[in-house]
Amino acid sequence: MIQLTQTQRIAYLGGAFSVGVFGAFNNYTMSLWLTQFTSSYVLISLLGNTKSVEGSIVSPLAGGWSDRSWAGWLGRRRPFILVGGLLSALLIALTPSIARLPAPALGFIPGDVVKLIPLILAIVLFTLTFNIADDISQGTPRRPGRGR
């Protein structure tokens, strides 16, 4: 059994808590929140499942990229976890503000659909960055004697 220092325990707790917050928002709260913007159950379901859809693409790409990179004392995966986690947290916090941004007028798309474009982009981006951080952290070796 590996003994963790107090700092490592707190860092692990912070990461586990933030993954829980993301999961709670993405799985339970977001669909309720989206009903104020659209009544399309198809769109609400698609946006609520972006983590799964994106994860099937992001996980192998980001994993391959992290296996071929090295960031000194941070190692191979920690830069992806750090940057992906921080960007995801920032984007999820800004999503309500982004949803209220005016969208450009596109003549070929109905106005009520155009209003959803900033919101859709924000959700896709925060789940994309979360997938980068979370999927790579799941692939981080945890046994002694294996490099990180």
XYZ file of C-alpha atoms in Angstrom:
148
model
C 0.000 0.000 0.000
C 1.362 3.412 -0.938
C 1.247 6.004 1.828
C 0.061 9.413 0.661
C 1.221 12.638 2.224
C -1.338 15.068 3.592
C -0.857 17.305 0.525
C -1.439 14.362 -1.822
C -4.586 13.405 0.057
C -5.954 16.941 -0.189
C -5.101 17.079 -3.904
C -6.817 13.739 -4.470
C -9.848 14.908 -2.486
C -10.055 18.095 -4.582
C -9.868 16.125 -7.815
C -12.449 13.572 -6.688
C -14.784 16.344 -5.510
C -14.536 18.215 -8.814
C -15.235 15.030 -10.799
C -18.315 14.538 -8.608
C -19.482 18.122 -9.186
C -19.060 17.712 -12.939
C -20.949 14.406 -12.903
C -23.786 15.875 -10.851
C -24.126 18.870 -13.153
C -23.761 16.931 -16.386
C -26.043 14.033 -15.427
C -28.736 15.633 -13.289
C -28.804 19.407 -13.302
C -27.923 20.284 -16.893
C -31.020 18.690 -18.429
C -33.256 20.680 -16.063
C -31.297 23.864 -16.786
C -31.484 23.332 -20.577
C -35.299 23.278 -20.532
C -35.273 27.068 -20.177
C -33.529 27.311 -23.571
C -35.194 24.549 -25.570
C -38.042 22.089 -25.327
C -36.349 19.615 -27.681
C -35.798 16.411 -25.732
C -33.480 15.209 -28.488
C -31.166 18.213 -28.087
C -31.296 18.030 -24.284
C -30.407 14.322 -24.414
C -27.579 14.875 -26.893
C -26.067 17.686 -24.834
C -26.397 15.624 -21.670
C -24.447 12.788 -23.284
C -21.627 14.782 -24.854
C -19.145 13.340 -22.335
C -19.782 9.804 -23.572
C -19.787 10.708 -27.252
C -16.676 12.886 -27.026
C -14.935 10.428 -24.717
C -14.951 7.738 -27.374
C -12.912 10.053 -29.611
C -10.915 12.111 -27.100
C -9.647 9.258 -24.921
C -7.521 7.466 -27.530
C -6.288 10.713 -29.105
C -5.343 12.443 -25.852
C -3.910 9.205 -24.441
C -1.701 8.757 -27.482
C -0.610 12.387 -27.316
C 0.227 12.146 -23.614
C 2.204 8.928 -24.171
C 4.435 10.802 -26.631
C 4.994 13.911 -24.512
C 7.073 14.739 -21.467
C 6.814 17.909 -19.379
C 9.761 17.547 -17.017
C 8.773 17.228 -13.366
C 5.067 17.111 -14.329
C 5.586 13.940 -16.342
C 3.445 12.736 -19.226
C -0.119 12.964 -18.003
C -0.221 15.623 -15.311
C -0.089 18.581 -17.760
C -3.183 17.215 -19.532
C -4.964 16.628 -16.228
C -4.039 20.094 -14.948
C -4.869 22.075 -18.089
C -7.963 20.017 -18.958
C -9.301 20.218 -15.410
C -8.748 23.960 -15.053
C -10.214 24.787 -18.475
C -13.204 22.548 -17.808
C -13.828 24.214 -14.448
C -13.583 27.658 -16.036
C -15.900 26.751 -18.909
C -18.500 25.079 -16.698
C -18.517 28.175 -14.465
C -18.912 30.474 -17.485
C -21.552 28.384 -19.276
C -24.544 30.297 -17.827
C -22.992 33.593 -18.993
C -22.006 32.163 -22.369
C -25.577 30.925 -22.880
C -26.789 34.526 -22.699
C -24.351 35.837 -25.345
C -25.919 37.140 -28.536
C -25.429 34.805 -31.463
C -24.734 36.025 -34.993
C -27.708 36.261 -37.335
C -27.600 33.393 -39.770
C -30.318 33.698 -42.382
C -30.487 30.004 -43.199
C -30.970 28.881 -39.559
C -34.092 29.784 -37.550
C -33.510 32.449 -34.885
C -34.437 30.249 -31.928
C -31.852 27.667 -33.026
C -29.150 30.308 -33.540
C -29.601 31.450 -29.919
C -28.531 27.969 -28.799
C -25.187 27.990 -30.662
C -23.099 29.664 -27.883
C -24.663 27.336 -25.309
C -23.980 24.234 -27.397
C -20.372 25.313 -27.977
C -19.828 25.942 -24.252
C -21.200 22.512 -23.309
C -19.158 20.740 -25.987
C -15.993 22.569 -24.890
C -16.383 21.935 -21.159
C -17.080 18.253 -21.703
C -14.184 18.028 -24.169
C -11.713 19.547 -21.709
C -13.134 17.430 -18.885
C -12.676 14.290 -20.985
C -9.043 15.186 -21.606
C -8.381 15.523 -17.881
C -10.529 12.640 -16.648
C -9.723 10.025 -19.281
C -5.996 10.604 -18.956
C -6.176 10.485 -15.162
C -7.900 7.090 -15.462
C -4.917 5.849 -17.467
C -2.304 7.063 -14.999
C -0.401 4.123 -13.505
C -0.870 3.825 -9.756
C 1.414 0.927 -8.854
C 4.888 1.479 -7.394
C 7.735 0.959 -9.814
C 5.852 2.192 -12.886
C 6.790 5.552 -14.369
C 4.359 8.390 -14.793
